[in-house]
Each structure stands twice: as C-alpha cells, then as structure tokens.
Amino acid sequence: MSDVIYLCKTCRLENGQLPGEDFATALAERVSHLEIEVRTVACLNLCDTPMSLALRGVGKTAYLFSDVAASDVGDAAALAGLYVAAQDGEITDARAAGRLRHCLVGKIPAI
C-alpha cells in the first residue's frame, strides 16, 4: 500500500476533546475496501485549526487539510477514494469530498 491518510491525534478541540484516534478508526472502517492506509501521527503543526489531515502517496501530490470536523468522516472517505483513483495524486474535481475541499491549506507536488 503506497497511499496514506495521516490524522493528527494530538489536535485538541475547543471543548478539550482529542478526536483524532476515533476519527481514524471510523475512517479506516469506511476505506477498508481501498488501497490506502489510515495512520495517526503526533502532530501536523496546524494546532490553531484542528483537526488536521494529510494525504501522501509515492510519486503523488501531497495534500494538507485543517479544520476537519468529526462529522467529516464521510467526506474524508470520499476524498480518500479520489486520491487512490488519481494516479499522480492530482484531484481535479473535489466536489465529492464535500466540505473538505474548502479545508485545503497546502498542496505539495510529487517528486
């Protein structure tokens, strides 16, 4: 598996909750049919706008999202499907990713 979704497990919401682990578990269930791995990491350095999510793949464009809500798990699953289907990682039509398409804060071209 060369595609990975990273979720920050230390992002703390205003109410003090740490939603990363639960979100990762729910997302992993929804994308189990796809060739993508869901991993949690200690920090994605977007602490002012939690929760953070990143997409990476070998030879693919990388994406970084912030302000991901616990209710966005369905949109994150749709985003994962778009990413897996994009051979070079370039998602040209992100409408299926719902609200997440407005949460993009960074895009890094593939090497």
Backbone as JSON Lines, residues from 0, in Angstrom:
{"i":0,"aa":"M","n":[0.85,-1.18,0.0],"ca":[0.0,0.0,0.0],"c":[0.89,1.24,0.0]}
{"i":1,"aa":"S","n":[0.72,2.09,-0.97],"ca":[1.59,3.26,-1.04],"c":[0.89,4.57,-0.69]}
{"i":2,"aa":"D","n":[-0.43,4.57,-0.59],"ca":[-1.17,5.79,-0.22],"c":[-1.49,5.75,1.27]}
{"i":3,"aa":"V","n":[-1.37,6.91,1.91],"ca":[-1.59,7.0,3.35],"c":[-2.38,8.27,3.67]}
{"i":4,"aa":"I","n":[-3.34,8.14,4.59],"ca":[-4.01,9.3,5.19],"c":[-3.46,9.43,6.6]}
{"i":5,"aa":"Y","n":[-2.93,10.59,6.92],"ca":[-2.43,10.86,8.26],"c":[-3.43,11.75,8.99]}
{"i":6,"aa":"L","n":[-3.71,11.42,10.23],"ca":[-4.59,12.23,11.07],"c":[-3.84,12.59,12.34]}
{"i":7,"aa":"C","n":[-3.95,13.84,12.72],"ca":[-3.29,14.29,13.94],"c":[-4.04,13.77,15.15]}
{"i":8,"aa":"K","n":[-3.35,13.05,16.02],"ca":[-4.01,12.52,17.22],"c":[-3.88,13.45,18.41]}
{"i":9,"aa":"T","n":[-3.12,14.55,18.26],"ca":[-2.97,15.5,19.37],"c":[-3.72,16.8,19.14]}
{"i":10,"aa":"C","n":[-4.42,16.92,18.02],"ca":[-5.26,18.1,17.8],"c":[-6.33,18.15,18.89]}
{"i":11,"aa":"R","n":[-6.38,19.27,19.59],"ca":[-7.34,19.43,20.69],"c":[-8.39,20.47,20.27]}
{"i":12,"aa":"L","n":[-9.65,20.06,20.34],"ca":[-10.74,20.97,20.01],"c":[-10.98,21.95,21.15]}
{"i":13,"aa":"E","n":[-11.77,22.99,20.89],"ca":[-12.06,23.99,21.92],"c":[-12.67,23.38,23.18]}
{"i":14,"aa":"N","n":[-13.41,22.3,23.01],"ca":[-14.03,21.64,24.17],"c":[-13.08,20.69,24.89]}
{"i":15,"aa":"G","n":[-11.83,20.63,24.43],"ca":[-10.82,19.8,25.07],"c":[-10.7,18.39,24.51]}
{"i":16,"aa":"Q","n":[-11.62,17.99,23.64],"ca":[-11.59,16.65,23.08],"c":[-10.43,16.47,22.1]}
{"i":17,"aa":"L","n":[-9.96,15.23,22.03],"ca":[-8.94,14.82,21.07],"c":[-9.59,13.82,20.1]}
{"i":18,"aa":"P","n":[-10.13,14.29,18.98],"ca":[-10.93,13.42,18.11],"c":[-10.14,12.55,17.15]}
{"i":19,"aa":"G","n":[-8.84,12.74,17.04],"ca":[-8.05,12.07,16.01],"c":[-8.14,10.57,15.97]}
{"i":20,"aa":"E","n":[-7.98,9.91,17.11],"ca":[-8.0,8.44,17.16],"c":[-9.36,7.89,16.75]}
{"i":21,"aa":"D","n":[-10.44,8.47,17.27],"ca":[-11.78,8.0,16.92],"c":[-12.07,8.23,15.44]}
{"i":22,"aa":"F","n":[-11.66,9.39,14.93],"ca":[-11.86,9.7,13.51],"c":[-11.09,8.69,12.66]}
{"i":23,"aa":"A","n":[-9.85,8.4,13.04],"ca":[-9.03,7.45,12.28],"c":[-9.67,6.07,12.25]}
{"i":24,"aa":"T","n":[-10.2,5.62,13.37],"ca":[-10.86,4.32,13.43],"c":[-12.08,4.28,12.53]}
{"i":25,"aa":"A","n":[-12.92,5.31,12.61],"ca":[-14.12,5.37,11.77],"c":[-13.75,5.46,10.29]}
{"i":26,"aa":"L","n":[-12.73,6.24,9.98],"ca":[-12.3,6.38,8.59],"c":[-11.73,5.08,8.06]}
{"i":27,"aa":"A","n":[-10.92,4.4,8.85],"ca":[-10.33,3.13,8.43],"c":[-11.41,2.11,8.06]}
{"i":28,"aa":"E","n":[-12.49,2.1,8.81],"ca":[-13.6,1.19,8.5],"c":[-14.23,1.55,7.16]}
{"i":29,"aa":"R","n":[-14.38,2.85,6.91],"ca":[-15.04,3.29,5.66],"c":[-14.18,3.1,4.42]}
{"i":30,"aa":"V","n":[-12.86,3.08,4.59],"ca":[-11.98,2.96,3.42],"c":[-11.3,1.59,3.34]}
{"i":31,"aa":"S","n":[-11.79,0.64,4.11],"ca":[-11.15,-0.68,4.15],"c":[-11.11,-1.37,2.78]}
{"i":32,"aa":"H","n":[-11.99,-0.99,1.89],"ca":[-12.03,-1.57,0.55],"c":[-11.05,-0.9,-0.41]}
{"i":33,"aa":"L","n":[-10.42,0.19,0.01],"ca":[-9.48,0.94,-0.83],"c":[-8.04,0.57,-0.49]}
{"i":34,"aa":"E","n":[-7.15,0.82,-1.43],"ca":[-5.72,0.61,-1.21],"c":[-5.12,1.86,-0.58]}
{"i":35,"aa":"I","n":[-5.5,2.11,0.68],"ca":[-4.98,3.26,1.41],"c":[-4.93,2.91,2.89]}
{"i":36,"aa":"E","n":[-3.9,3.37,3.55],"ca":[-3.72,3.11,4.98],"c":[-4.07,4.36,5.76]}
{"i":37,"aa":"V","n":[-4.69,4.2,6.9],"ca":[-5.01,5.32,7.79],"c":[-4.07,5.24,8.98]}
{"i":38,"aa":"R","n":[-3.33,6.32,9.21],"ca":[-2.37,6.38,10.32],"c":[-2.6,7.64,11.14]}
{"i":39,"aa":"T","n":[-2.36,7.54,12.44],"ca":[-2.35,8.74,13.28],"c":[-0.9,9.14,13.52]}
{"i":40,"aa":"V","n":[-0.69,10.43,13.66],"ca":[0.64,10.98,13.94],"c":[0.52,11.97,15.08]}
{"i":41,"aa":"A","n":[1.64,12.25,15.73],"ca":[1.62,13.12,16.91],"c":[1.26,14.56,16.59]}
{"i":42,"aa":"C","n":[1.64,15.07,15.42],"ca":[1.33,16.47,15.12],"c":[1.52,16.75,13.63]}
{"i":43,"aa":"L","n":[0.62,17.52,13.07],"ca":[0.75,18.01,11.7],"c":[0.94,19.52,11.68]}
{"i":44,"aa":"N","n":[1.13,20.1,12.84],"ca":[1.5,21.5,13.02],"c":[0.47,22.51,12.52]}
{"i":45,"aa":"L","n":[-0.79,22.18,12.67],"ca":[-1.88,23.11,12.36],"c":[-2.76,23.27,13.6]}
{"i":46,"aa":"C","n":[-2.12,23.46,14.72],"ca":[-2.77,23.44,16.03],"c":[-3.84,24.53,16.19]}
{"i":47,"aa":"D","n":[-3.74,25.63,15.45],"ca":[-4.73,26.7,15.56],"c":[-6.06,26.35,14.89]}
{"i":48,"aa":"T","n":[-6.05,25.36,14.02],"ca":[-7.28,24.98,13.31],"c":[-7.43,23.46,13.28]}
{"i":49,"aa":"P","n":[-7.61,22.84,14.45],"ca":[-7.72,21.38,14.49],"c":[-9.04,20.92,13.89]}
{"i":50,"aa":"M","n":[-9.08,19.81,13.4],"ca":[-8.21,18.67,13.32],"c":[-7.53,18.66,11.95]}
{"i":51,"aa":"S","n":[-6.32,18.14,11.89],"ca":[-5.54,18.14,10.66],"c":[-5.53,16.75,10.02]}
{"i":52,"aa":"L","n":[-5.45,16.76,8.69],"ca":[-5.44,15.53,7.9],"c":[-4.5,15.76,6.73]}
{"i":53,"aa":"A","n":[-3.73,14.74,6.37],"ca":[-2.83,14.83,5.22],"c":[-2.96,13.58,4.36]}
{"i":54,"aa":"L","n":[-2.72,13.73,3.08],"ca":[-2.7,12.62,2.12],"c":[-1.33,12.58,1.48]}
{"i":55,"aa":"R","n":[-0.72,11.39,1.44],"ca":[0.58,11.21,0.8],"c":[0.57,9.9,0.03]}
{"i":56,"aa":"G","n":[1.31,9.88,-1.05],"ca":[1.46,8.67,-1.83],"c":[2.75,8.73,-2.62]}
{"i":57,"aa":"V","n":[3.36,7.59,-2.84],"ca":[4.61,7.53,-3.59],"c":[4.38,8.05,-5.0]}
{"i":58,"aa":"G","n":[5.14,9.06,-5.4],"ca":[5.0,9.64,-6.73],"c":[3.74,10.46,-6.92]}
{"i":59,"aa":"K","n":[3.1,10.85,-5.82],"ca":[1.85,11.59,-5.9],"c":[1.95,12.95,-5.23]}
{"i":60,"aa":"T","n":[1.1,13.85,-5.67],"ca":[0.92,15.13,-5.0],"c":[0.46,14.85,-3.57]}
{"i":61,"aa":"A","n":[0.96,15.63,-2.62],"ca":[0.54,15.51,-1.22],"c":[-0.41,16.67,-0.89]}
{"i":62,"aa":"Y","n":[-1.34,16.42,0.02],"ca":[-2.33,17.43,0.42],"c":[-2.36,17.54,1.94]}
{"i":63,"aa":"L","n":[-2.63,18.76,2.42],"ca":[-2.76,19.01,3.85],"c":[-4.05,19.8,4.1]}
{"i":64,"aa":"F","n":[-4.85,19.3,5.03],"ca":[-6.14,19.9,5.36],"c":[-6.18,20.26,6.83]}
{"i":65,"aa":"S","n":[-6.9,21.32,7.16],"ca":[-7.12,21.69,8.56],"c":[-8.6,21.93,8.79]}
{"i":66,"aa":"D","n":[-8.96,22.1,10.05],"ca":[-10.35,22.37,10.43],"c":[-11.29,21.23,10.03]}
{"i":67,"aa":"V","n":[-10.77,20.0,10.1],"ca":[-11.57,18.83,9.79],"c":[-12.43,18.52,11.02]}
{"i":68,"aa":"A","n":[-13.73,18.39,10.82],"ca":[-14.66,18.12,11.93],"c":[-14.92,16.62,12.04]}
{"i":69,"aa":"A","n":[-15.3,16.19,13.23],"ca":[-15.62,14.78,13.45],"c":[-16.71,14.31,12.49]}
{"i":70,"aa":"S","n":[-17.59,15.19,12.09],"ca":[-18.68,14.84,11.18],"c":[-18.22,14.71,9.72]}
{"i":71,"aa":"D","n":[-16.96,14.99,9.44],"ca":[-16.43,14.94,8.07],"c":[-15.91,13.57,7.66]}
{"i":72,"aa":"V","n":[-16.14,12.53,8.46],"ca":[-15.57,11.22,8.14],"c":[-16.05,10.71,6.78]}
{"i":73,"aa":"G","n":[-17.29,10.95,6.43],"ca":[-17.79,10.54,5.12],"c":[-17.1,11.28,3.99]}
{"i":74,"aa":"D","n":[-16.91,12.58,4.17],"ca":[-16.2,13.37,3.17],"c":[-14.74,12.93,3.06]}
{"i":75,"aa":"A","n":[-14.13,12.58,4.19],"ca":[-12.74,12.11,4.18],"c":[-12.63,10.77,3.44]}
{"i":76,"aa":"A","n":[-13.63,9.93,3.6],"ca":[-13.63,8.66,2.87],"c":[-13.77,8.9,1.37]}
{"i":77,"aa":"A","n":[-14.62,9.85,0.98],"ca":[-14.76,10.19,-0.43],"c":[-13.46,10.78,-0.97]}
{"i":78,"aa":"L","n":[-12.81,11.62,-0.17],"ca":[-11.53,12.2,-0.56],"c":[-10.49,11.1,-0.76]}
{"i":79,"aa":"A","n":[-10.47,10.13,0.14],"ca":[-9.53,9.01,0.01],"c":[-9.76,8.27,-1.3]}
{"i":80,"aa":"G","n":[-11.0,8.05,-1.65],"ca":[-11.32,7.38,-2.91],"c":[-10.82,8.16,-4.11]}
{"i":81,"aa":"L","n":[-10.99,9.47,-4.07],"ca":[-10.49,10.31,-5.16],"c":[-8.97,10.23,-5.26]}
{"i":82,"aa":"Y","n":[-8.32,10.23,-4.11],"ca":[-6.85,10.2,-4.09],"c":[-6.31,8.88,-4.61]}
{"i":83,"aa":"V","n":[-6.89,7.79,-4.18],"ca":[-6.46,6.48,-4.65],"c":[-6.64,6.38,-6.17]}
{"i":84,"aa":"A","n":[-7.73,6.9,-6.68],"ca":[-8.03,6.83,-8.11],"c":[-7.14,7.73,-8.96]}
{"i":85,"aa":"A","n":[-6.57,8.77,-8.34],"ca":[-5.73,9.71,-9.08],"c":[-4.3,9.17,-9.15]}
{"i":86,"aa":"Q","n":[-3.9,8.68,-10.3],"ca":[-2.61,8.03,-10.45],"c":[-1.44,8.91,-10.01]}
{"i":87,"aa":"D","n":[-1.52,10.21,-10.28],"ca":[-0.45,11.13,-9.9],"c":[-0.81,11.94,-8.65]}
{"i":88,"aa":"G","n":[-1.96,11.64,-8.07],"ca":[-2.4,12.34,-6.87],"c":[-3.14,13.63,-7.13]}
{"i":89,"aa":"E","n":[-3.19,14.08,-8.37],"ca":[-3.87,15.33,-8.71],"c":[-5.38,15.11,-8.74]}
{"i":90,"aa":"I","n":[-6.06,15.67,-7.76],"ca":[-7.51,15.59,-7.7],"c":[-8.06,16.82,-8.43]}
{"i":91,"aa":"T","n":[-8.64,16.59,-9.58],"ca":[-9.09,17.71,-10.42],"c":[-10.51,18.15,-10.12]}
{"i":92,"aa":"D","n":[-11.32,17.28,-9.56],"ca":[-12.69,17.64,-9.2],"c":[-12.97,17.09,-7.8]}
{"i":93,"aa":"A","n":[-12.89,17.95,-6.81],"ca":[-13.01,17.53,-5.41],"c":[-14.42,17.69,-4.85]}
{"i":94,"aa":"R","n":[-15.4,17.93,-5.7],"ca":[-16.76,18.13,-5.19],"c":[-17.26,16.95,-4.36]}
{"i":95,"aa":"A","n":[-16.84,15.74,-4.71],"ca":[-17.28,14.56,-3.95],"c":[-16.76,14.57,-2.51]}
{"i":96,"aa":"A","n":[-15.71,15.35,-2.25],"ca":[-15.13,15.44,-0.9],"c":[-15.88,16.43,-0.01]}
{"i":97,"aa":"G","n":[-16.98,16.96,-0.51],"ca":[-17.83,17.84,0.29],"c":[-17.11,19.01,0.91]}
{"i":98,"aa":"R","n":[-17.35,19.24,2.2],"ca":[-16.79,20.38,2.92],"c":[-15.27,20.37,2.95]}
{"i":99,"aa":"L","n":[-14.65,19.2,2.87],"ca":[-13.19,19.13,2.97],"c":[-12.47,19.88,1.85]}
{"i":100,"aa":"R","n":[-13.11,20.01,0.71],"ca":[-12.44,20.72,-0.38],"c":[-12.18,22.18,-0.02]}
{"i":101,"aa":"H","n":[-12.89,22.7,0.97],"ca":[-12.68,24.07,1.43],"c":[-11.71,24.13,2.61]}
{"i":102,"aa":"C","n":[-11.22,23.0,3.06],"ca":[-10.31,22.92,4.21],"c":[-8.86,22.72,3.78]}
{"i":103,"aa":"L","n":[-8.6,22.71,2.49],"ca":[-7.25,22.51,1.98],"c":[-6.37,23.71,2.33]}
{"i":104,"aa":"V","n":[-5.23,23.45,2.95],"ca":[-4.3,24.54,3.3],"c":[-2.96,24.38,2.59]}
{"i":105,"aa":"G","n":[-2.69,23.23,2.01],"ca":[-1.42,23.06,1.33],"c":[-1.43,21.89,0.38]}
{"i":106,"aa":"K","n":[-0.66,22.06,-0.7],"ca":[-0.52,21.04,-1.73],"c":[0.95,21.01,-2.13]}
{"i":107,"aa":"I","n":[1.55,19.82,-2.13],"ca":[2.97,19.69,-2.46],"c":[3.08,18.79,-3.68]}
{"i":108,"aa":"P","n":[3.69,19.28,-4.75],"ca":[3.83,18.45,-5.95],"c":[4.65,17.19,-5.69]}
{"i":109,"aa":"A","n":[4.37,16.17,-6.48],"ca":[5.13,14.93,-6.39],"c":[6.57,15.15,-6.84]}
{"i":110,"aa":"I","n":[7.44,14.33,-6.35],"ca":[8.85,14.4,-6.77],"c":[9.0,13.62,-8.06]}
